[in-house]
Each structure stands twice: as C-alpha cells, then as structure tokens.
PDB file of C-alpha atoms in Angstrom:
ATOM      1  CA  UNK A   1     -25.393 -37.247   4.420  1.00  0.00           C
ATOM      2  CA  UNK A   2     -22.483 -34.617   4.116  1.00  0.00           C
ATOM      3  CA  UNK A   3     -21.177 -32.423   1.518  1.00  0.00           C
ATOM      4  CA  UNK A   4     -18.264 -30.694   0.924  1.00  0.00           C
ATOM      5  CA  UNK A   5     -18.101 -27.022   2.786  1.00  0.00           C
ATOM      6  CA  UNK A   6     -15.416 -24.379   3.122  1.00  0.00           C
ATOM      7  CA  UNK A   7     -15.106 -23.264   6.803  1.00  0.00           C
ATOM      8  CA  UNK A   8     -14.449 -20.146   7.833  1.00  0.00           C
ATOM      9  CA  UNK A   9     -14.950 -17.441  10.595  1.00  0.00           C
ATOM     10  CA  UNK A  10     -18.054 -15.651  10.359  1.00  0.00           C
ATOM     11  CA  UNK A  11     -16.218 -12.117   9.933  1.00  0.00           C
ATOM     12  CA  UNK A  12     -15.029 -14.080   7.054  1.00  0.00           C
ATOM     13  CA  UNK A  13     -18.546 -15.514   5.768  1.00  0.00           C
ATOM     14  CA  UNK A  14     -19.643 -12.526   2.978  1.00  0.00           C
ATOM     15  CA  UNK A  15     -16.104 -12.501   1.379  1.00  0.00           C
ATOM     16  CA  UNK A  16     -15.085 -15.954   1.164  1.00  0.00           C
ATOM     17  CA  UNK A  17     -18.954 -16.939  -0.679  1.00  0.00           C
ATOM     18  CA  UNK A  18     -18.379 -13.816  -2.644  1.00  0.00           C
ATOM     19  CA  UNK A  19     -14.757 -15.551  -3.805  1.00  0.00           C
ATOM     20  CA  UNK A  20     -16.497 -18.851  -4.101  1.00  0.00           C
ATOM     21  CA  UNK A  21     -19.621 -17.346  -6.013  1.00  0.00           C
ATOM     22  CA  UNK A  22     -16.961 -15.630  -8.512  1.00  0.00           C
ATOM     23  CA  UNK A  23     -15.668 -18.844  -9.244  1.00  0.00           C
ATOM     24  CA  UNK A  24     -19.120 -20.555  -9.851  1.00  0.00           C
ATOM     25  CA  UNK A  25     -18.145 -22.888  -6.866  1.00  0.00           C
ATOM     26  CA  UNK A  26     -21.250 -22.209  -4.413  1.00  0.00           C
ATOM     27  CA  UNK A  27     -23.487 -25.363  -3.491  1.00  0.00           C
ATOM     28  CA  UNK A  28     -27.300 -23.601  -4.230  1.00  0.00           C
ATOM     29  CA  UNK A  29     -28.797 -26.659  -3.154  1.00  0.00           C
ATOM     30  CA  UNK A  30     -28.129 -26.751   0.457  1.00  0.00           C
ATOM     31  CA  UNK A  31     -27.949 -23.958   2.966  1.00  0.00           C
ATOM     32  CA  UNK A  32     -25.259 -22.116   4.596  1.00  0.00           C
ATOM     33  CA  UNK A  33     -24.788 -23.661   8.211  1.00  0.00           C
ATOM     34  CA  UNK A  34     -23.519 -21.671  11.593  1.00  0.00           C
ATOM     35  CA  UNK A  35     -22.101 -22.992  14.593  1.00  0.00           C
ATOM     36  CA  UNK A  36     -19.878 -21.522  17.566  1.00  0.00           C
ATOM     37  CA  UNK A  37     -19.082 -18.324  15.425  1.00  0.00           C
ATOM     38  CA  UNK A  38     -18.029 -20.609  12.188  1.00  0.00           C
ATOM     39  CA  UNK A  39     -19.833 -20.530   8.607  1.00  0.00           C
ATOM     40  CA  UNK A  40     -20.013 -23.453   6.426  1.00  0.00           C
ATOM     41  CA  UNK A  41     -20.692 -23.176   2.746  1.00  0.00           C
ATOM     42  CA  UNK A  42     -21.258 -26.124   0.882  1.00  0.00           C
ATOM     43  CA  UNK A  43     -19.094 -26.113  -2.413  1.00  0.00           C
ATOM     44  CA  UNK A  44     -20.038 -27.790  -6.081  1.00  0.00           C
ATOM     45  CA  UNK A  45     -16.032 -29.095  -6.344  1.00  0.00           C
ATOM     46  CA  UNK A  46     -14.011 -29.453  -3.320  1.00  0.00           C
ATOM     47  CA  UNK A  47     -10.720 -30.019  -5.764  1.00  0.00           C
ATOM     48  CA  UNK A  48     -10.978 -26.391  -6.939  1.00  0.00           C
ATOM     49  CA  UNK A  49     -11.563 -24.616  -3.879  1.00  0.00           C
ATOM     50  CA  UNK A  50      -8.130 -22.160  -3.731  1.00  0.00           C
ATOM     51  CA  UNK A  51      -5.996 -23.711  -1.394  1.00  0.00           C
ATOM     52  CA  UNK A  52      -6.491 -21.224   1.358  1.00  0.00           C
ATOM     53  CA  UNK A  53      -9.596 -22.261   2.210  1.00  0.00           C
ATOM     54  CA  UNK A  54     -10.454 -24.725   4.644  1.00  0.00           C
ATOM     55  CA  UNK A  55     -12.734 -27.448   3.181  1.00  0.00           C
ATOM     56  CA  UNK A  56     -14.624 -30.315   5.245  1.00  0.00           C
ATOM     57  CA  UNK A  57     -17.663 -32.453   5.126  1.00  0.00           C
ATOM     58  CA  UNK A  58     -20.523 -31.610   7.074  1.00  0.00           C
ATOM     59  CA  UNK A  59     -24.550 -32.314   6.915  1.00  0.00           C
ATOM     60  CA  UNK A  60     -26.090 -29.694   6.050  1.00  0.00           C
ATOM     61  CA  UNK A  61     -29.919 -28.573   5.637  1.00  0.00           C
ATOM     62  CA  UNK A  62     -30.563 -29.145   1.763  1.00  0.00           C
ATOM     63  CA  UNK A  63     -32.392 -26.070   0.414  1.00  0.00           C
ATOM     64  CA  UNK A  64     -35.875 -25.481  -0.788  1.00  0.00           C
ATOM     65  CA  UNK A  65     -35.732 -24.993  -4.296  1.00  0.00           C
ATOM     66  CA  UNK A  66     -36.310 -21.640  -5.779  1.00  0.00           C
ATOM     67  CA  UNK A  67     -37.626 -21.112  -9.721  1.00  0.00           C
ATOM     68  CA  UNK A  68     -34.890 -19.316 -11.307  1.00  0.00           C
ATOM     69  CA  UNK A  69     -34.593 -17.024 -14.427  1.00  0.00           C
ATOM     70  CA  UNK A  70     -33.025 -20.086 -16.230  1.00  0.00           C
ATOM     71  CA  UNK A  71     -36.145 -22.878 -15.026  1.00  0.00           C
ATOM     72  CA  UNK A  72     -38.787 -20.217 -16.797  1.00  0.00           C
ATOM     73  CA  UNK A  73     -36.570 -19.530 -20.018  1.00  0.00           C
ATOM     74  CA  UNK A  74     -34.705 -22.735 -20.592  1.00  0.00           C
ATOM     75  CA  UNK A  75     -31.404 -21.446 -21.020  1.00  0.00           C
ATOM     76  CA  UNK A  76     -29.238 -19.645 -18.550  1.00  0.00           C
ATOM     77  CA  UNK A  77     -29.270 -15.601 -19.136  1.00  0.00           C
ATOM     78  CA  UNK A  78     -26.505 -13.166 -18.391  1.00  0.00           C
ATOM     79  CA  UNK A  79     -27.028 -11.103 -15.967  1.00  0.00           C
ATOM     80  CA  UNK A  80     -25.839  -8.840 -13.277  1.00  0.00           C
ATOM     81  CA  UNK A  81     -27.471  -8.147  -9.586  1.00  0.00           C
ATOM     82  CA  UNK A  82     -27.221  -4.518  -8.129  1.00  0.00           C
ATOM     83  CA  UNK A  83     -29.235  -4.837  -4.974  1.00  0.00           C
ATOM     84  CA  UNK A  84     -32.930  -5.200  -6.161  1.00  0.00           C
ATOM     85  CA  UNK A  85     -31.814  -4.062  -9.732  1.00  0.00           C
ATOM     86  CA  UNK A  86     -31.260  -7.118 -12.192  1.00  0.00           C
ATOM     87  CA  UNK A  87     -28.886  -5.559 -15.339  1.00  0.00           C
ATOM     88  CA  UNK A  88     -28.757  -6.687 -18.762  1.00  0.00           C
ATOM     89  CA  UNK A  89     -26.800  -6.287 -21.714  1.00  0.00           C
ATOM     90  CA  UNK A  90     -28.851  -7.335 -24.829  1.00  0.00           C
ATOM     91  CA  UNK A  91     -28.674  -5.863 -28.041  1.00  0.00           C
ATOM     92  CA  UNK A  92     -31.893  -7.748 -28.899  1.00  0.00           C
ATOM     93  CA  UNK A  93     -34.749  -5.588 -27.337  1.00  0.00           C
ATOM     94  CA  UNK A  94     -37.317  -8.647 -28.001  1.00  0.00           C
ATOM     95  CA  UNK A  95     -34.814 -10.989 -26.072  1.00  0.00           C
ATOM     96  CA  UNK A  96     -34.281  -8.520 -22.774  1.00  0.00           C
ATOM     97  CA  UNK A  97     -37.792  -8.819 -22.793  1.00  0.00           C
ATOM     98  CA  UNK A  98     -38.068 -12.160 -22.409  1.00  0.00           C
ATOM     99  CA  UNK A  99     -35.470 -12.499 -19.848  1.00  0.00           C
ATOM    100  CA  UNK A 100     -37.019  -9.529 -17.676  1.00  0.00           C
ATOM    101  CA  UNK A 101     -40.267 -11.461 -17.589  1.00  0.00           C
ATOM    102  CA  UNK A 102     -38.813 -14.408 -16.367  1.00  0.00           C
ATOM    103  CA  UNK A 103     -37.029 -12.251 -13.878  1.00  0.00           C
ATOM    104  CA  UNK A 104     -40.144 -11.030 -12.723  1.00  0.00           C
ATOM    105  CA  UNK A 105     -41.803 -14.444 -12.890  1.00  0.00           C
ATOM    106  CA  UNK A 106     -38.432 -16.181 -10.776  1.00  0.00           C
ATOM    107  CA  UNK A 107     -37.915 -16.345  -7.129  1.00  0.00           C
ATOM    108  CA  UNK A 108     -35.531 -13.256  -7.418  1.00  0.00           C
ATOM    109  CA  UNK A 109     -35.663 -10.210  -4.964  1.00  0.00           C
ATOM    110  CA  UNK A 110     -36.249  -7.459  -7.902  1.00  0.00           C
ATOM    111  CA  UNK A 111     -38.264  -4.513  -8.005  1.00  0.00           C
ATOM    112  CA  UNK A 112     -36.055  -3.077 -11.195  1.00  0.00           C
ATOM    113  CA  UNK A 113     -34.920  -4.558 -14.372  1.00  0.00           C
ATOM    114  CA  UNK A 114     -33.034  -2.649 -16.552  1.00  0.00           C
ATOM    115  CA  UNK A 115     -31.223  -2.994 -19.817  1.00  0.00           C
ATOM    116  CA  UNK A 116     -28.230  -1.641 -21.218  1.00  0.00           C
ATOM    117  CA  UNK A 117     -28.861   1.866 -23.815  1.00  0.00           C
ATOM    118  CA  UNK A 118     -25.561   3.369 -23.796  1.00  0.00           C
ATOM    119  CA  UNK A 119     -21.718   2.662 -22.692  1.00  0.00           C
ATOM    120  CA  UNK A 120     -20.228   4.739 -20.197  1.00  0.00           C
ATOM    121  CA  UNK A 121     -19.963   8.199 -21.305  1.00  0.00           C
ATOM    122  CA  UNK A 122     -18.945  11.989 -20.742  1.00  0.00           C
ATOM    123  CA  UNK A 123     -17.046  12.913 -17.686  1.00  0.00           C
ATOM    124  CA  UNK A 124     -19.298  12.247 -15.088  1.00  0.00           C
ATOM    125  CA  UNK A 125     -18.865   8.210 -16.281  1.00  0.00           C
ATOM    126  CA  UNK A 126     -22.821   7.714 -16.595  1.00  0.00           C
ATOM    127  CA  UNK A 127     -25.011   5.324 -18.901  1.00  0.00           C
ATOM    128  CA  UNK A 128     -28.386   5.640 -20.408  1.00  0.00           C
ATOM    129  CA  UNK A 129     -30.961   2.435 -19.274  1.00  0.00           C
ATOM    130  CA  UNK A 130     -33.701   0.955 -20.855  1.00  0.00           C
ATOM    131  CA  UNK A 131     -36.117   0.325 -17.962  1.00  0.00           C
ATOM    132  CA  UNK A 132     -38.212  -2.694 -18.709  1.00  0.00           C
ATOM    133  CA  UNK A 133     -39.459  -3.470 -15.345  1.00  0.00           C
ATOM    134  CA  UNK A 134     -40.096  -1.037 -12.278  1.00  0.00           C
ATOM    135  CA  UNK A 135     -39.894   2.621 -12.078  1.00  0.00           C
ATOM    136  CA  UNK A 136     -37.151   3.578  -9.984  1.00  0.00           C
ATOM    137  CA  UNK A 137     -32.764   3.035 -11.038  1.00  0.00           C
ATOM    138  CA  UNK A 138     -32.057   3.710  -7.460  1.00  0.00           C
ATOM    139  CA  UNK A 139     -31.354   0.627  -5.124  1.00  0.00           C
ATOM    140  CA  UNK A 140     -29.083  -0.098  -2.003  1.00  0.00           C
ATOM    141  CA  UNK A 141     -25.581  -2.143  -3.115  1.00  0.00           C
ATOM    142  CA  UNK A 142     -24.043  -4.664  -0.160  1.00  0.00           C
ATOM    143  CA  UNK A 143     -20.817  -5.274  -0.407  1.00  0.00           C
ATOM    144  CA  UNK A 144     -18.383  -6.826   2.106  1.00  0.00           C
ATOM    145  CA  UNK A 145     -20.539  -5.758   4.793  1.00  0.00           C
ATOM    146  CA  UNK A 146     -20.729  -2.268   3.348  1.00  0.00           C
ATOM    147  CA  UNK A 147     -24.028  -0.500   2.283  1.00  0.00           C
ATOM    148  CA  UNK A 148     -23.727   1.728  -0.819  1.00  0.00           C
ATOM    149  CA  UNK A 149     -26.908   3.891  -2.022  1.00  0.00           C
ATOM    150  CA  UNK A 150     -26.649   4.931  -5.441  1.00  0.00           C
ATOM    151  CA  UNK A 151     -28.745   5.477  -8.495  1.00  0.00           C
ATOM    152  CA  UNK A 152     -27.421   3.834 -11.735  1.00  0.00           C
ATOM    153  CA  UNK A 153     -28.903   6.124 -14.010  1.00  0.00           C
ATOM    154  CA  UNK A 154     -26.949   9.079 -12.066  1.00  0.00           C
ATOM    155  CA  UNK A 155     -23.775   7.811 -11.301  1.00  0.00           C
ATOM    156  CA  UNK A 156     -21.111   4.738 -12.239  1.00  0.00           C
ATOM    157  CA  UNK A 157     -20.921   1.528 -10.387  1.00  0.00           C
ATOM    158  CA  UNK A 158     -20.059  -1.837 -11.573  1.00  0.00           C
ATOM    159  CA  UNK A 159     -20.561  -4.845  -8.892  1.00  0.00           C
ATOM    160  CA  UNK A 160     -17.958  -6.967 -11.197  1.00  0.00           C
ATOM    161  CA  UNK A 161     -15.561  -4.587  -9.619  1.00  0.00           C
ATOM    162  CA  UNK A 162     -16.472  -6.192  -5.745  1.00  0.00           C
ATOM    163  CA  UNK A 163     -13.177  -8.752  -5.367  1.00  0.00           C
ATOM    164  CA  UNK A 164     -10.795  -6.112  -7.043  1.00  0.00           C
ATOM    165  CA  UNK A 165     -12.325  -3.489  -4.641  1.00  0.00           C
ATOM    166  CA  UNK A 166     -11.577  -5.528  -1.661  1.00  0.00           C
ATOM    167  CA  UNK A 167      -8.176  -6.851  -3.003  1.00  0.00           C
ATOM    168  CA  UNK A 168      -7.476  -3.080  -2.548  1.00  0.00           C
ATOM    169  CA  UNK A 169      -8.861  -2.243   0.883  1.00  0.00           C
ATOM    170  CA  UNK A 170      -7.358  -5.011   2.976  1.00  0.00           C
ATOM    171  CA  UNK A 171      -4.157  -4.023   2.425  1.00  0.00           C
ATOM    172  CA  UNK A 172      -5.012   0.064   3.864  1.00  0.00           C
ATOM    173  CA  UNK A 173      -3.870   0.307   7.748  1.00  0.00           C
ATOM    174  CA  UNK A 174      -5.521   1.879  10.580  1.00  0.00           C
ATOM    175  CA  UNK A 175      -4.049   5.895  10.217  1.00  0.00           C
ATOM    176  CA  UNK A 176      -3.411   6.116   6.755  1.00  0.00           C
ATOM    177  CA  UNK A 177      -4.000   8.759   4.652  1.00  0.00           C
ATOM    178  CA  UNK A 178      -5.632   7.955   1.389  1.00  0.00           C
ATOM    179  CA  UNK A 179      -6.488  10.082  -1.493  1.00  0.00           C
ATOM    180  CA  UNK A 180      -9.256   8.444  -3.843  1.00  0.00           C
ATOM    181  CA  UNK A 181      -9.167  10.420  -6.875  1.00  0.00           C
ATOM    182  CA  UNK A 182     -12.149   9.308  -8.485  1.00  0.00           C
ATOM    183  CA  UNK A 183     -14.354   7.670  -6.118  1.00  0.00           C
ATOM    184  CA  UNK A 184     -18.238   7.867  -7.460  1.00  0.00           C
ATOM    185  CA  UNK A 185     -20.474   6.736  -4.741  1.00  0.00           C
ATOM    186  CA  UNK A 186     -17.458   5.659  -1.908  1.00  0.00           C
ATOM    187  CA  UNK A 187     -17.206   1.595  -2.863  1.00  0.00           C
ATOM    188  CA  UNK A 188     -13.366   2.026  -2.270  1.00  0.00           C
ATOM    189  CA  UNK A 189     -13.225   5.255   0.326  1.00  0.00           C
ATOM    190  CA  UNK A 190     -15.692   3.991   2.554  1.00  0.00           C
ATOM    191  CA  UNK A 191     -14.418   0.593   3.584  1.00  0.00           C
ATOM    192  CA  UNK A 192     -10.822   2.379   3.422  1.00  0.00           C
ATOM    193  CA  UNK A 193     -12.140   4.450   6.089  1.00  0.00           C
ATOM    194  CA  UNK A 194     -13.873   1.868   8.158  1.00  0.00           C
ATOM    195  CA  UNK A 195     -10.422   0.259   8.574  1.00  0.00           C
ATOM    196  CA  UNK A 196      -8.902   3.420  10.307  1.00  0.00           C
ATOM    197  CA  UNK A 197      -7.810   5.582   7.635  1.00  0.00           C
ATOM    198  CA  UNK A 198      -8.457   9.283   7.285  1.00  0.00           C
ATOM    199  CA  UNK A 199      -9.733   9.660   3.037  1.00  0.00           C
ATOM    200  CA  UNK A 200     -10.251  12.678   0.916  1.00  0.00           C
ATOM    201  CA  UNK A 201     -12.813  11.369  -1.673  1.00  0.00           C
ATOM    202  CA  UNK A 202     -13.268  13.495  -5.178  1.00  0.00           C
ATOM    203  CA  UNK A 203     -15.539  13.272  -7.958  1.00  0.00           C
ATOM    204  CA  UNK A 204     -16.747  15.437 -10.439  1.00  0.00           C
ATOM    205  CA  UNK A 205     -20.494  14.390 -10.028  1.00  0.00           C
ATOM    206  CA  UNK A 206     -21.905  16.529  -7.916  1.00  0.00           C
ATOM    207  CA  UNK A 207     -24.699  13.613  -7.689  1.00  0.00           C
ATOM    208  CA  UNK A 208     -22.282  10.761  -6.815  1.00  0.00           C
ATOM    209  CA  UNK A 209     -20.411  12.797  -4.095  1.00  0.00           C
ATOM    210  CA  UNK A 210     -23.983  13.387  -2.271  1.00  0.00           C
ATOM    211  CA  UNK A 211     -24.305   9.641  -2.057  1.00  0.00           C
ATOM    212  CA  UNK A 212     -20.651   9.276  -0.879  1.00  0.00           C
ATOM    213  CA  UNK A 213     -21.751  11.612   1.630  1.00  0.00           C
ATOM    214  CA  UNK A 214     -25.144   9.518   2.788  1.00  0.00           C
ATOM    215  CA  UNK A 215     -23.382   6.275   2.498  1.00  0.00           C
ATOM    216  CA  UNK A 216     -19.881   7.551   4.630  1.00  0.00           C
ATOM    217  CA  UNK A 217     -23.125   8.364   7.418  1.00  0.00           C
ATOM    218  CA  UNK A 218     -25.519   5.122   6.306  1.00  0.00           C
ATOM    219  CA  UNK A 219     -22.006   3.264   6.960  1.00  0.00           C
ATOM    220  CA  UNK A 220     -20.500   5.130  10.544  1.00  0.00           C
ATOM    221  CA  UNK A 221     -17.281   6.430   8.852  1.00  0.00           C
ATOM    222  CA  UNK A 222     -18.412   9.790   8.151  1.00  0.00           C
ATOM    223  CA  UNK A 223     -16.125  11.580  10.461  1.00  0.00           C
ATOM    224  CA  UNK A 224     -13.061   9.744   8.610  1.00  0.00           C
ATOM    225  CA  UNK A 225     -14.237  10.573   5.165  1.00  0.00           C
ATOM    226  CA  UNK A 226     -14.110  14.294   3.547  1.00  0.00           C
ATOM    227  CA  UNK A 227     -16.131  14.338  -0.111  1.00  0.00           C
ATOM    228  CA  UNK A 228     -14.897  16.974  -2.148  1.00  0.00           C
ATOM    229  CA  UNK A 229     -17.273  17.677  -5.418  1.00  0.00           C
ATOM    230  CA  UNK A 230     -14.841  18.636  -8.046  1.00  0.00           C
ATOM    231  CA  UNK A 231     -12.146  18.212  -9.889  1.00  0.00           C
ATOM    232  CA  UNK A 232      -9.070  16.561  -7.965  1.00  0.00           C
ATOM    233  CA  UNK A 233      -6.286  18.563  -9.610  1.00  0.00           C
ATOM    234  CA  UNK A 234      -7.724  21.511  -7.292  1.00  0.00           C
ATOM    235  CA  UNK A 235      -6.791  19.208  -4.560  1.00  0.00           C
ATOM    236  CA  UNK A 236      -3.106  20.085  -4.989  1.00  0.00           C
ATOM    237  CA  UNK A 237      -2.422  23.118  -3.394  1.00  0.00           C
ATOM    238  CA  UNK A 238      -4.457  21.917  -0.103  1.00  0.00           C
ATOM    239  CA  UNK A 239      -2.844  17.887   0.168  1.00  0.00           C
ATOM    240  CA  UNK A 240       0.533  17.967  -1.350  1.00  0.00           C
ATOM    241  CA  UNK A 241       2.849  15.709  -0.115  1.00  0.00           C
ATOM    242  CA  UNK A 242      -0.399  14.192   1.938  1.00  0.00           C
ATOM    243  CA  UNK A 243      -1.164  10.924   0.756  1.00  0.00           C
ATOM    244  CA  UNK A 244      -0.164   7.318   1.542  1.00  0.00           C
ATOM    245  CA  UNK A 245      -2.016   5.693  -0.647  1.00  0.00           C
ATOM    246  CA  UNK A 246      -4.300   6.567  -4.092  1.00  0.00           C
ATOM    247  CA  UNK A 247      -7.052   5.578  -5.598  1.00  0.00           C
ATOM    248  CA  UNK A 248      -6.445   6.065  -9.492  1.00  0.00           C
ATOM    249  CA  UNK A 249      -9.819   4.050 -10.731  1.00  0.00           C
ATOM    250  CA  UNK A 250     -10.333   5.867 -14.432  1.00  0.00           C
ATOM    251  CA  UNK A 251      -9.092   3.739 -16.314  1.00  0.00           C
ATOM    252  CA  UNK A 252      -9.441   5.150 -19.885  1.00  0.00           C
ATOM    253  CA  UNK A 253      -7.712   8.442 -18.598  1.00  0.00           C
ATOM    254  CA  UNK A 254      -5.773   8.024 -15.433  1.00  0.00           C
ATOM    255  CA  UNK A 255      -2.463   9.142 -17.272  1.00  0.00           C
ATOM    256  CA  UNK A 256      -3.530  12.409 -17.820  1.00  0.00           C
ATOM    257  CA  UNK A 257      -3.921  12.535 -13.895  1.00  0.00           C
ATOM    258  CA  UNK A 258      -0.663  11.565 -13.356  1.00  0.00           C
ATOM    259  CA  UNK A 259       1.345  14.538 -12.455  1.00  0.00           C
ATOM    260  CA  UNK A 260      -1.696  15.432  -9.962  1.00  0.00           C
ATOM    261  CA  UNK A 261      -0.825  12.187  -8.281  1.00  0.00           C
ATOM    262  CA  UNK A 262       2.673  12.195  -8.032  1.00  0.00           C
ATOM    263  CA  UNK A 263       2.127  16.062  -6.641  1.00  0.00           C
ATOM    264  CA  UNK A 264      -0.307  14.305  -3.611  1.00  0.00           C
ATOM    265  CA  UNK A 265       2.087  11.400  -3.086  1.00  0.00           C
ATOM    266  CA  UNK A 266       4.035  11.350   0.481  1.00  0.00           C
ATOM    267  CA  UNK A 267       7.404  10.362   0.698  1.00  0.00           C
ATOM    268  CA  UNK A 268       6.195   6.330   1.042  1.00  0.00           C
ATOM    269  CA  UNK A 269       2.736   6.440  -1.069  1.00  0.00           C
ATOM    270  CA  UNK A 270       1.379   3.292  -2.863  1.00  0.00           C
ATOM    271  CA  UNK A 271      -0.644   4.253  -6.120  1.00  0.00           C
ATOM    272  CA  UNK A 272      -3.455   2.109  -7.331  1.00  0.00           C
ATOM    273  CA  UNK A 273      -3.829   2.742 -11.015  1.00  0.00           C
ATOM    274  CA  UNK A 274      -6.156   1.405 -13.223  1.00  0.00           C
ATOM    275  CA  UNK A 275      -5.751   1.021 -16.902  1.00  0.00           C
ATOM    276  CA  UNK A 276      -6.971  -0.438 -20.198  1.00  0.00           C
ATOM    277  CA  UNK A 277      -4.364  -1.794 -22.567  1.00  0.00           C
ATOM    278  CA  UNK A 278      -4.054  -4.460 -25.346  1.00  0.00           C
ATOM    279  CA  UNK A 279      -3.092  -8.134 -24.147  1.00  0.00           C
ATOM    280  CA  UNK A 280      -0.137  -7.789 -25.816  1.00  0.00           C
ATOM    281  CA  UNK A 281       1.159  -5.624 -22.795  1.00  0.00           C
ATOM    282  CA  UNK A 282      -1.442  -4.745 -20.614  1.00  0.00           C
ATOM    283  CA  UNK A 283       1.006  -3.245 -17.885  1.00  0.00           C
ATOM    284  CA  UNK A 284       4.052  -1.384 -19.636  1.00  0.00           C
ATOM    285  CA  UNK A 285       1.994   1.496 -21.094  1.00  0.00           C
ATOM    286  CA  UNK A 286       1.059   2.300 -17.609  1.00  0.00           C
ATOM    287  CA  UNK A 287       4.397   1.690 -15.735  1.00  0.00           C
ATOM    288  CA  UNK A 288       6.089   3.947 -18.478  1.00  0.00           C
ATOM    289  CA  UNK A 289       3.412   6.932 -18.006  1.00  0.00           C
ATOM    290  CA  UNK A 290       3.671   6.954 -13.821  1.00  0.00           C
ATOM    291  CA  UNK A 291       7.599   6.756 -14.678  1.00  0.00           C
ATOM    292  CA  UNK A 292       7.588   9.813 -16.645  1.00  0.00           C
ATOM    293  CA  UNK A 293       4.939  11.536 -14.662  1.00  0.00           C
ATOM    294  CA  UNK A 294       7.601  11.036 -11.517  1.00  0.00           C
ATOM    295  CA  UNK A 295      10.510  12.099 -13.867  1.00  0.00           C
ATOM    296  CA  UNK A 296       9.143  15.898 -14.219  1.00  0.00           C
ATOM    297  CA  UNK A 297       8.030  15.130 -10.330  1.00  0.00           C
ATOM    298  CA  UNK A 298      10.536  17.850  -8.039  1.00  0.00           C
ATOM    299  CA  UNK A 299      11.097  14.962  -5.890  1.00  0.00           C
ATOM    300  CA  UNK A 300      13.485  12.247  -6.465  1.00  0.00           C
ATOM    301  CA  UNK A 301      11.150   8.999  -6.406  1.00  0.00           C
ATOM    302  CA  UNK A 302      12.266   5.296  -6.558  1.00  0.00           C
ATOM    303  CA  UNK A 303       9.221   3.774  -8.336  1.00  0.00           C
ATOM    304  CA  UNK A 304       8.604   0.073  -7.707  1.00  0.00           C
ATOM    305  CA  UNK A 305       5.875  -2.336  -9.397  1.00  0.00           C
ATOM    306  CA  UNK A 306       4.735  -4.410  -6.608  1.00  0.00           C
ATOM    307  CA  UNK A 307       1.127  -5.955  -8.285  1.00  0.00           C
ATOM    308  CA  UNK A 308       0.418  -6.477 -11.975  1.00  0.00           C
ATOM    309  CA  UNK A 309      -3.305  -7.399 -12.003  1.00  0.00           C
ATOM    310  CA  UNK A 310      -5.546  -8.254 -14.959  1.00  0.00           C
ATOM    311  CA  UNK A 311      -8.795  -7.112 -13.114  1.00  0.00           C
ATOM    312  CA  UNK A 312     -10.959  -8.908 -16.120  1.00  0.00           C
ATOM    313  CA  UNK A 313     -11.304  -8.684 -19.902  1.00  0.00           C
ATOM    314  CA  UNK A 314     -12.938  -5.525 -21.098  1.00  0.00           C
ATOM    315  CA  UNK A 315     -13.441  -6.093 -24.552  1.00  0.00           C
ATOM    316  CA  UNK A 316     -11.811  -8.898 -27.521  1.00  0.00           C
ATOM    317  CA  UNK A 317      -8.279  -8.450 -26.752  1.00  0.00           C
ATOM    318  CA  UNK A 318      -8.081  -5.671 -24.143  1.00  0.00           C
ATOM    319  CA  UNK A 319      -8.147  -6.029 -20.393  1.00  0.00           C
ATOM    320  CA  UNK A 320      -8.753  -3.544 -17.938  1.00  0.00           C
ATOM    321  CA  UNK A 321      -5.820  -3.642 -15.357  1.00  0.00           C
ATOM    322  CA  UNK A 322      -4.200  -2.633 -12.268  1.00  0.00           C
ATOM    323  CA  UNK A 323      -0.836  -1.871 -11.464  1.00  0.00           C
ATOM    324  CA  UNK A 324       0.411  -1.415  -7.445  1.00  0.00           C
ATOM    325  CA  UNK A 325       3.141   1.182  -7.513  1.00  0.00           C
ATOM    326  CA  UNK A 326       4.966   2.153  -4.604  1.00  0.00           C
ATOM    327  CA  UNK A 327       6.692   5.872  -5.033  1.00  0.00           C
ATOM    328  CA  UNK A 328       9.591   6.065  -2.276  1.00  0.00           C
ATOM    329  CA  UNK A 329      11.425   9.581  -2.176  1.00  0.00           C
ATOM    330  CA  UNK A 330      14.882   9.086  -1.819  1.00  0.00           C
TER     331      UNK A 330
END
C-alpha cells in the first residue's frame, strides 16, 4: 500500500521535515524512507502540501506505534521540545504536574520537564522555571543541521523561531559581513557563518556569549564568528560602516538601537528588524522608526522595505513581526 510522501534531496530533509511539522502534515504512522540520496517524508494530506514540494506515492514502512503524552492523558497537551527538555506553559500547577507525569510515562526521549514561572525579563532576557521532572535545565538543541548547547535558565532561546531563523539564514551569501546585534547562543550567527559569512555576534549576557563561543566550536565555524560580550553600541567605533547585513532580534526594544544599526551599516546593507506591534498596524511603526534613524545619519541612505512578515502571534491582537529593510547609500 502506498501513501503520499514529499520527495526531497537528503540535504534538504531536515528543513522540509520541520516545515511540514509546523503545518501539522507529518504522517506519524509511517517511517521516513531514503533511497539514492532522496528522502520520502510521509504526509497526512497531499492537497495541503505547499506547491514548492513534490508529492509522490510510495510504499514506506509502517511506524511502530509509540505512546504519546496524549495517549496517557486522554487529551492533547500543549508543550515545546528543546533537545531533551520539554517546556510547558500552564497556569494550573496540578495540570502542569499531570502533563509532566504523562510526558515521563510516554515514549518521548526526555530528561527534564519544566513549566514557565515568569515572563522573559531584564536586559539579559531570561525567565524563571518550575522544574517538574529532572534536575538540569541544560540541553543540546538541534536545528537545521546545527547544534546549540544552552541552559534555558541562563539564556533566552525560542524553538518556535526556527523557521524564521532559517528564512533569514537562507539569504546569506559567502563572504558577507554580518553583525548579529543580540546574538544569544548563536542561532542566527552560527548557520550564517556556516554559509561562509564573517559574523560579529554581540550579547549583553556573558553566559550566552560563553555558549555562543562553545557552539561556534561545536559547529566548526569559530574562525568566522567573533563573539562579543557587551553592549552592541560599543561596536560602533570598531565596526562603523562594516556590515552587509544586520540582525536585530530584540523585538521589544530594537528601536532603541536603530542609530547604532545605521552606524554599523555599510553602503549596501540589509537589516532584519524584529518588532512587537498591534494587529491594526504591525509594520508601520517599525518602518517609521527605521526611516527616522536613517534621516539622522550622516550618510544619505535610500530605504527600501523588501519584506514585511508576521512571524507569529505574540499576545491577543499583537504580532511579532519582521521587516527586511535595505539601506543603500546614495
């Protein structure tokens, strides 16, 4: 018996699998098959697969059924996985512990289960956690062929942004000069360096920078990544006019650093600006702030908005958005 499968080269397998998973299209009852350098990824609904992918019929092995947390609970719980850590976001402590017990009882490969105990806070962008199962909040997360060692209690990292990071990274050419202004443990910087870019990656959190340096070595790009422990505004004297590309993933306060971004920009620079805005005008405030910062610059830049993208819902009536904006010196 055949089932619909997305056929892709093995080199694109992980990115395709993640993209299909985000659309809830993976067929978990069948195994992914490989033959002659191509992967066959079973899907539940061929008609819902984006047109960019090739769908074929193929006989693939049936997957041995695994026990999921939903099987144990009788309902589908909401959780995220970050390496061997499962992350819950439950207001009810009893419900959180019930889900944690079900996760342990299931066949998931898990070492730690935590529940969010606070919002992201402070300049270092960390949050508190209730550890429900296990002890360590340290883990290794794998994303699009790269590994990131981190401690969720000490650094900020969101697995939900994997597709957005890949979108941006895929634009990078070899020999580009990139400044990642708020780099964390390197989920933008390291894959950009893997594509051949020279990356200066800055963060205020010294623990994040320690992990960034380790992750650069772990992914064999340490010769192309310069990790800076400190305020990105201090880079202006050394890197003024240097960058071909700037990443500003600090959506609550990136506007406060736009003067620095413009100062770091080279003659032709693409700026990835992340913002949180109301659904009524998700992109206008960011564009206005960028144009205002450029107007104050000593260099006369043409400003062109190349992409306006809603990354995800952030809160009721609010979006996390990205503007890809090109600055070209005239």
